């Protein structure tokens, strides 16, 4: 039921209704939107600070421009809650029963006011430049805008975009939403450049944007609706590329989000009165705490080790290392290419770089994983979070890192089945100074103990629990959650294959001789995965091989249980398959 | 035999010997090096313009700094011929019998003066920053320098590197070798910025580098040894990041290379007197001419089509389109992320973007292939050159694009077996407006006619030439060069599988029923490839599957015939394998 039937927002069915509002009504609307963001985020979790900061700019945009003909590309699109509220989707904030009705990112299946499914950073300028070029080719005249900021400017593609946008011949506006933050505090030379611009009210000649040829404009208070309306009116229909730099306050309207910006970039459900999360903090060891303990042990042991990440310390709980051991901590900004090449440089000099990467964002660094690390066979250690089948948005699913990394030469890709195994693998990866090693941190719960706890993973030797007729090779976190159960029910042999890309061929030969069927299970897509390698290796032998994993599709906020069901990743379905073979 | 026993260079066995030379001797040395570059390139081919332009800077570097303790990272490392000559490898230029003794890129297996195998652009600043950080962590004090330029500055990683280098606390020098060129003429906003700097003799306040916090220095004539020595002395041992902008002349000393810079960036063997290539230009249709004909037909037909490339028009013969149809041609600079996201933007707006990508450089755009194109299922057409097993340097081998693209959802990855099939696939890819389509242009000679010339490749239907007991599935350019021969010798069924990632399951079911063995052949690495998908699909059936392709290793200038031999990719080896099964 609508919680705020009195809100002005109820009368805004589309941007046309925004255009009818007075300035004071728009200011009231901004307050309502802010309250709604906070209420829904408190109940459901979601992006918080970025959305609170962009409310006024969004209202002004829809007041001035004529969407969807005029087009705005929201970089990352994690700041589109206000935009969604103004483009016919307000019910998903007004009515708690409808909280789940819209997706957290821009979504063309949801609205004609959204043009792309976007969730990764730094793409908006390039997308907008392509759209502007297509418009020109097709004889159109609409306004095209990219709105980028909140750290996205540290990614290389943002710069490639600027480099190309600057020389376009017709209308194209790049809005730099400068809130002085990445996901974590912004880092790097661009911080310096933006600071000089802010402090000179946009007047300094030391301006990287005018240097590139942009017509540059500055708005000192990007949270003032009137200023933003004036700024947008001034750039509308202008026939050349413009860079509009707006200074906004991330988290505006919610003091805790202003004071602790990183913790409020994205939030889990929380209590609006106390700002405390509703769910208790996890206790006991987990995949993160194991990795942090290993790091601390080596740092305290005075080893030349460095925890490297790309603006996501919170994903791993790296904050303690960041604070206590700043010499052993490096945040390169949202710039995964840099993180991996930087790690290659450190490894070459004999230091021990440990990368902490998120599976989906690591996609930006494929060439560095290959060209800089693998082709030079440098001993970089890489801990990967979020790798596996999940209910994430389609832009954030983590099923491609294994494909990228494990099919490259020289990389050793390990998948622990327990926390003890994760620790042993990480210790070995740090100690050996020969090859790059990736460790897929479990995303499903795994036991604390057990697994292949070895001193040396340079030669993969399968750990085998013997059974009869059928062998189940269950990789990583599928070992305990699925493989063990399937093997028990079938009385089958259970195997921990340890690595996604290095096969224990001798063990496979023996298994092929003593079994009729070999099953592989992996928490990943099948294409380019572990199972296909086993099927290929055993292709010439007299044994059947069945590969289980996710099919090659994008899932989009689909519950994992449903994805499992669709891909026969349940005990009963697998047993059925075997019986019907 | 040494062709120039009188050269001063004979006495330079290491950089220590450079330090003993007078300025006039160094100037003589520069002339010798230039002559040697020209003589060897004329005989063997290689990078020309970049090396001719960097001779003086290289001499000055080794005069001032103490390599290999002081370290210089050459971006792309395609300009390292002078460096190699001064670091103990001059014989490979002085003596034509030894021309083949050194590799064309920096190579740590060859010399302690080289630190990485490098061949891709824009990585040097990030590598150097990682090295500087490791040095600090380990208590060292050596000078670390990245030398970048010749177009490399358009790549996003260069900017990520600058962003992080600018805030380093200790010695780190970034040399921007500004020769006003990418591989093709440089494009974008940075061109404007560098021009303003050159024209103001480095004095303009509109300086993107000082804006980022760099201590900036400018050398107006980077081909003057004295100026470069002075500049290097001034930055040596300085305890903060410095950006040294040097203005050099690409191709200096060889007039044709100055006048036609792109054609002389990299050359095939040529006549020094006439500047004409020694080998006659290829005649008749080929993979490039087919693609260019299709493009021209659609442009002339007034379709809203765009040929997009990342600074490599010469690889595809795009020059005619560039000159005759500038509205249908877009060069985004060396910036593959941009090229792919830009294409996504065009496709979204209803135009027809056709990407022309080089397999190895496409690695930089993995996230855009996934996040921007595939997750949005946009009809981008992508022609891929250089995809396949080759004798290239390890940084330039083209065996990973198929792994990247074909394992992503929504992409249709096609591999033509003839020029007629390439044309039909491209025509269909342009016409259908539903999905992204990649076409792997043949790198081995293929017949003009034949193949699966269809009007619709949305449903893959295998073309089957029946034989007995054994079926040979030969993908792309391996169909004619290998598959046909194997099938003929064995009396086997021959299949053109058309696509690397979409299987004709009905045909495979039939083939499994009527054959004892199914062989897959692909011009690619096996891991994450086509064969593994076939083995996986047929894993539960009573048929043996043998996958042929290259194993998961980096090859480095290994003759293809040797790679074939090592991987059983010859007719006789395959037949042997079958007989021993």
Short mmCIF file of C-alpha atoms in Angstrom, two decimals, chain A residues 72-351:
data_model
loop_
_atom_site.label_atom_id
_atom_site.label_comp_id
_atom_site.label_asym_id
_atom_site.label_seq_id
_atom_site.Cartn_x
_atom_site.Cartn_y
_atom_site.Cartn_z
CA UNK A 72 21.12 10.52 -20.69
CA UNK A 73 23.49 7.64 -19.97
CA UNK A 74 24.01 7.17 -16.25
CA UNK A 75 27.47 5.78 -15.64
CA UNK A 76 27.29 2.55 -13.59
CA UNK A 77 23.58 3.45 -13.23
CA UNK A 78 23.81 2.96 -9.48
CA UNK A 79 22.48 6.49 -9.01
CA UNK A 80 19.25 6.04 -11.01
CA UNK A 81 16.72 5.72 -8.18
CA UNK A 82 15.62 9.37 -8.55
CA UNK A 83 15.54 8.93 -12.33
CA UNK A 84 13.38 5.84 -11.98
CA UNK A 85 11.01 7.65 -9.64
CA UNK A 86 10.51 10.44 -12.16
CA UNK A 87 10.00 8.15 -15.14
CA UNK A 88 6.91 6.25 -14.10
CA UNK A 89 8.40 3.91 -11.53
CA UNK A 90 7.76 5.77 -8.28
CA UNK A 91 5.46 3.08 -6.93
CA UNK A 92 8.48 0.88 -6.36
CA UNK A 93 9.51 3.37 -3.65
CA UNK A 94 6.15 4.70 -2.47
CA UNK A 95 4.63 1.29 -1.86
CA UNK A 96 6.66 -1.19 0.20
CA UNK A 97 4.70 -4.05 -1.39
CA UNK A 98 6.20 -3.00 -4.72
CA UNK A 99 9.79 -2.51 -3.53
CA UNK A 100 10.85 -5.50 -5.62
CA UNK A 101 9.22 -4.32 -8.82
CA UNK A 102 12.17 -2.49 -10.32
CA UNK A 103 15.77 -3.53 -10.74
CA UNK A 104 18.59 -1.59 -9.09
CA UNK A 105 20.27 -0.51 -12.33
CA UNK A 106 19.08 1.08 -15.55
CA UNK A 107 17.08 -1.42 -17.52
CA UNK A 108 15.63 -1.02 -21.01
CA UNK A 109 13.21 -3.87 -20.36
CA UNK A 110 11.72 -1.79 -17.59
CA UNK A 111 11.37 1.61 -19.21
CA UNK A 112 11.89 3.49 -22.47
CA UNK A 113 13.76 6.08 -20.40
CA UNK A 114 16.57 3.57 -19.83
CA UNK A 115 18.78 2.70 -22.77
CA UNK A 116 21.17 0.07 -21.50
CA UNK A 117 21.64 -2.49 -18.81
CA UNK A 118 24.61 -0.92 -17.07
CA UNK A 119 26.39 -1.89 -13.88
CA UNK A 120 30.09 -1.47 -14.61
CA UNK A 121 31.86 1.82 -14.44
CA UNK A 122 33.43 4.22 -16.94
CA UNK A 123 31.43 3.13 -20.00
CA UNK A 124 28.98 6.04 -20.29
CA UNK A 125 31.08 8.49 -22.30
CA UNK A 126 31.98 5.89 -24.93
CA UNK A 127 28.37 4.74 -25.19
CA UNK A 128 27.16 8.33 -25.50
CA UNK A 129 29.80 9.12 -28.12
CA UNK A 130 28.66 6.15 -30.18
CA UNK A 131 25.05 7.30 -29.84
CA UNK A 132 25.99 10.84 -30.88
CA UNK A 133 27.82 9.52 -33.92
CA UNK A 134 24.84 7.34 -34.86
CA UNK A 135 22.52 10.31 -34.42
CA UNK A 136 24.64 12.38 -36.79
CA UNK A 137 24.81 9.57 -39.33
CA UNK A 138 21.04 9.20 -39.22
CA UNK A 139 20.31 12.92 -39.36
CA UNK A 140 18.93 13.36 -35.83
CA UNK A 141 19.35 16.33 -33.50
CA UNK A 142 18.51 15.13 -29.99
CA UNK A 143 20.65 15.96 -26.97
CA UNK A 144 22.95 13.21 -25.75
CA UNK A 145 24.51 13.30 -22.31
CA UNK A 146 26.74 11.03 -20.25
CA UNK A 147 26.69 11.55 -16.50
CA UNK A 148 29.78 10.09 -14.88
CA UNK A 149 31.39 10.46 -11.48
CA UNK A 150 31.45 8.94 -8.04
CA UNK A 151 34.86 7.46 -8.76
CA UNK A 152 34.13 6.25 -12.26
CA UNK A 153 36.57 8.78 -13.62
CA UNK A 154 39.52 6.68 -12.47
CA UNK A 155 38.77 3.96 -15.03
CA UNK A 156 40.72 4.05 -18.26
CA UNK A 157 37.68 3.77 -20.47
CA UNK A 158 36.40 7.06 -19.03
CA UNK A 159 39.53 8.70 -20.38
CA UNK A 160 39.29 6.91 -23.73
CA UNK A 161 35.74 8.24 -23.83
CA UNK A 162 36.82 11.80 -23.06
CA UNK A 163 39.58 11.59 -25.64
CA UNK A 164 37.06 10.72 -28.35
CA UNK A 165 34.17 12.83 -27.09
CA UNK A 166 36.33 15.96 -27.12
CA UNK A 167 36.62 15.90 -30.90
CA UNK A 168 32.99 15.17 -31.77
CA UNK A 169 31.47 17.70 -34.11
CA UNK A 170 27.98 18.05 -32.67
CA UNK A 171 25.98 17.99 -29.44
CA UNK A 172 27.43 15.85 -26.68
CA UNK A 173 27.53 16.74 -22.99
CA UNK A 174 29.65 14.95 -20.43
CA UNK A 175 28.57 15.72 -16.87
CA UNK A 176 31.28 15.01 -14.34
CA UNK A 177 29.47 14.41 -11.06
CA UNK A 178 32.31 15.32 -8.73
CA UNK A 179 31.51 14.12 -5.22
CA UNK A 180 35.16 13.56 -4.38
CA UNK A 181 34.59 9.86 -3.92
CA UNK A 182 35.10 6.53 -5.62
CA UNK A 183 33.46 3.61 -3.86
CA UNK A 184 36.21 4.29 -1.39
CA UNK A 185 37.88 7.70 -1.13
CA UNK A 186 39.04 8.70 -4.56
CA UNK A 187 42.71 8.37 -5.37
CA UNK A 188 45.15 9.66 -7.92
CA UNK A 189 46.17 12.63 -9.98
CA UNK A 190 42.66 13.36 -11.16
CA UNK A 191 41.69 14.08 -7.55
CA UNK A 192 44.28 16.84 -7.62
CA UNK A 193 43.01 18.20 -10.91
CA UNK A 194 39.36 18.26 -9.81
CA UNK A 195 40.32 19.88 -6.49
CA UNK A 196 42.11 22.71 -8.31
CA UNK A 197 39.02 23.24 -10.43
CA UNK A 198 36.68 23.28 -7.43
CA UNK A 199 38.88 25.59 -5.43
CA UNK A 200 39.11 28.07 -8.31
CA UNK A 201 35.36 27.87 -8.93
CA UNK A 202 36.19 26.32 -12.28
CA UNK A 203 38.45 29.23 -13.24
CA UNK A 204 41.95 27.73 -13.11
CA UNK A 205 43.73 27.47 -16.43
CA UNK A 206 45.21 24.18 -15.21
CA UNK A 207 42.20 22.39 -16.61
CA UNK A 208 42.63 18.96 -18.17
CA UNK A 209 39.28 19.22 -19.93
CA UNK A 210 39.86 22.52 -21.74
CA UNK A 211 43.34 21.21 -22.54
CA UNK A 212 41.62 18.40 -24.45
CA UNK A 213 39.42 20.87 -26.29
CA UNK A 214 36.21 20.67 -24.28
CA UNK A 215 34.00 23.68 -23.71
CA UNK A 216 34.05 23.54 -19.89
CA UNK A 217 31.39 24.74 -17.44
CA UNK A 218 31.34 24.52 -13.65
CA UNK A 219 28.48 24.34 -11.16
CA UNK A 220 29.63 25.01 -7.60
CA UNK A 221 26.51 23.59 -5.99
CA UNK A 222 25.22 20.64 -7.95
CA UNK A 223 22.64 20.04 -5.24
CA UNK A 224 20.92 23.34 -5.98
CA UNK A 225 18.05 22.73 -8.38
CA UNK A 226 18.05 26.27 -9.77
CA UNK A 227 21.78 26.15 -10.53
CA UNK A 228 21.38 22.81 -12.24
CA UNK A 229 18.42 23.98 -14.30
CA UNK A 230 20.39 27.00 -15.45
CA UNK A 231 23.41 24.86 -16.27
CA UNK A 232 21.40 22.32 -18.23
CA UNK A 233 19.54 25.04 -20.13
CA UNK A 234 22.87 26.56 -21.11
CA UNK A 235 24.20 23.34 -22.60
CA UNK A 236 20.98 22.16 -24.25
CA UNK A 237 21.05 22.03 -28.06
CA UNK A 238 24.61 23.36 -28.17
CA UNK A 239 26.31 21.99 -31.24
CA UNK A 240 29.67 20.90 -29.82
CA UNK A 241 31.07 18.79 -26.96
CA UNK A 242 30.74 20.30 -23.51
CA UNK A 243 32.11 19.13 -20.20
CA UNK A 244 29.88 20.16 -17.31
CA UNK A 245 31.60 19.76 -13.96
CA UNK A 246 29.17 19.68 -11.05
CA UNK A 247 30.14 19.62 -7.41
CA UNK A 248 27.74 17.44 -5.41
CA UNK A 249 27.56 16.01 -1.92
CA UNK A 250 27.48 12.23 -1.75
CA UNK A 251 24.96 11.09 0.85
CA UNK A 252 23.30 14.52 1.09
CA UNK A 253 20.42 14.57 3.56
CA UNK A 254 21.61 11.65 5.69
CA UNK A 255 24.38 12.65 8.04
CA UNK A 256 25.86 9.15 8.59
CA UNK A 257 26.20 8.77 4.79
CA UNK A 258 28.10 12.06 4.62
CA UNK A 259 30.38 11.23 7.52
CA UNK A 260 31.12 7.65 6.49
CA UNK A 261 30.77 7.74 2.75
CA UNK A 262 32.30 4.37 1.89
CA UNK A 263 30.13 2.45 4.35
CA UNK A 264 27.07 4.11 2.84
CA UNK A 265 27.91 3.74 -0.84
CA UNK A 266 25.89 0.54 -0.82
CA UNK A 267 24.09 -0.68 2.25
CA UNK A 268 22.45 -3.78 3.64
CA UNK A 269 19.07 -3.25 5.35
CA UNK A 270 19.58 -0.96 8.35
CA UNK A 271 17.80 0.88 11.17
CA UNK A 272 17.14 4.49 10.15
CA UNK A 273 17.31 5.65 13.75
CA UNK A 274 20.58 4.04 14.74
CA UNK A 275 22.14 3.52 11.29
CA UNK A 276 22.98 -0.01 12.40
CA UNK A 277 22.55 -2.95 10.02
CA UNK A 278 19.51 -5.12 10.79
CA UNK A 279 21.33 -8.39 10.28
CA UNK A 280 23.97 -9.21 12.86
CA UNK A 281 27.57 -9.14 11.62
CA UNK A 282 28.78 -12.60 10.64
CA UNK A 283 30.80 -14.29 13.34
CA UNK A 284 33.39 -16.99 13.10
CA UNK A 285 35.85 -17.55 10.30
CA UNK A 286 34.80 -17.00 6.69
CA UNK A 287 36.45 -16.72 3.30
CA UNK A 288 37.42 -13.09 3.96
CA UNK A 289 38.69 -13.50 7.49
CA UNK A 290 40.91 -16.38 6.40
CA UNK A 291 42.51 -14.24 3.69
CA UNK A 292 42.93 -11.26 6.02
CA UNK A 293 44.57 -13.44 8.67
CA UNK A 294 47.06 -14.75 6.13
CA UNK A 295 47.86 -11.22 4.98
CA UNK A 296 48.37 -9.93 8.51
CA UNK A 297 50.60 -12.84 9.42
CA UNK A 298 52.91 -12.11 6.50
CA UNK A 299 52.89 -8.37 7.07
CA UNK A 300 53.72 -8.84 10.74
CA UNK A 301 56.46 -11.19 9.65
CA UNK A 302 57.93 -8.20 7.82
CA UNK A 303 57.60 -9.72 4.36
CA UNK A 304 57.51 -7.42 1.35
CA UNK A 305 53.86 -8.09 0.70
CA UNK A 306 51.22 -5.72 -0.67
CA UNK A 307 47.41 -5.97 -0.58
CA UNK A 308 46.24 -4.38 -3.83
CA UNK A 309 42.65 -3.58 -4.68
CA UNK A 310 40.66 -1.40 -7.04
CA UNK A 311 38.54 0.77 -4.74
CA UNK A 312 36.74 -2.12 -3.04
CA UNK A 313 38.40 -2.69 0.36
CA UNK A 314 34.98 -3.26 1.92
CA UNK A 315 34.30 -6.33 -0.22
CA UNK A 316 37.17 -8.14 1.49
CA UNK A 317 37.34 -6.49 4.88
CA UNK A 318 40.66 -4.90 3.93
CA UNK A 319 39.99 -1.87 6.13
CA UNK A 320 42.08 -3.11 9.01
CA UNK A 321 45.11 -3.58 6.77
CA UNK A 322 44.48 -0.20 5.15
CA UNK A 323 44.51 1.48 8.55
CA UNK A 324 47.15 -0.47 10.43
CA UNK A 325 49.59 -1.24 7.62
CA UNK A 326 49.37 1.57 5.04
CA UNK A 327 52.74 0.58 3.55
CA UNK A 328 51.31 -2.80 2.67
CA UNK A 329 48.09 -1.50 1.18
CA UNK A 330 47.43 -0.05 -2.25
CA UNK A 331 44.11 1.13 -3.65
CA UNK A 332 44.56 2.09 -7.30
CA UNK A 333 41.05 3.49 -7.73
CA UNK A 334 38.44 1.83 -9.90
CA UNK A 335 41.09 0.74 -12.37
CA UNK A 336 41.51 -3.01 -12.59
CA UNK A 337 43.89 -2.83 -15.55
CA UNK A 338 46.16 -0.74 -13.38
CA UNK A 339 45.79 -3.07 -10.39
CA UNK A 340 46.96 -6.09 -12.36
CA UNK A 341 49.79 -4.37 -14.26
CA UNK A 342 50.89 -2.70 -11.02
CA UNK A 343 50.99 -6.14 -9.38
CA UNK A 344 53.08 -7.44 -12.29
CA UNK A 345 55.56 -4.60 -11.70
CA UNK A 346 55.80 -5.42 -8.00
CA UNK A 347 56.26 -9.14 -8.64
CA UNK A 348 59.02 -8.44 -11.14
CA UNK A 349 60.93 -6.50 -8.48
CA UNK A 350 60.65 -9.37 -6.02
CA UNK A 351 57.87 -8.08 -3.79
#
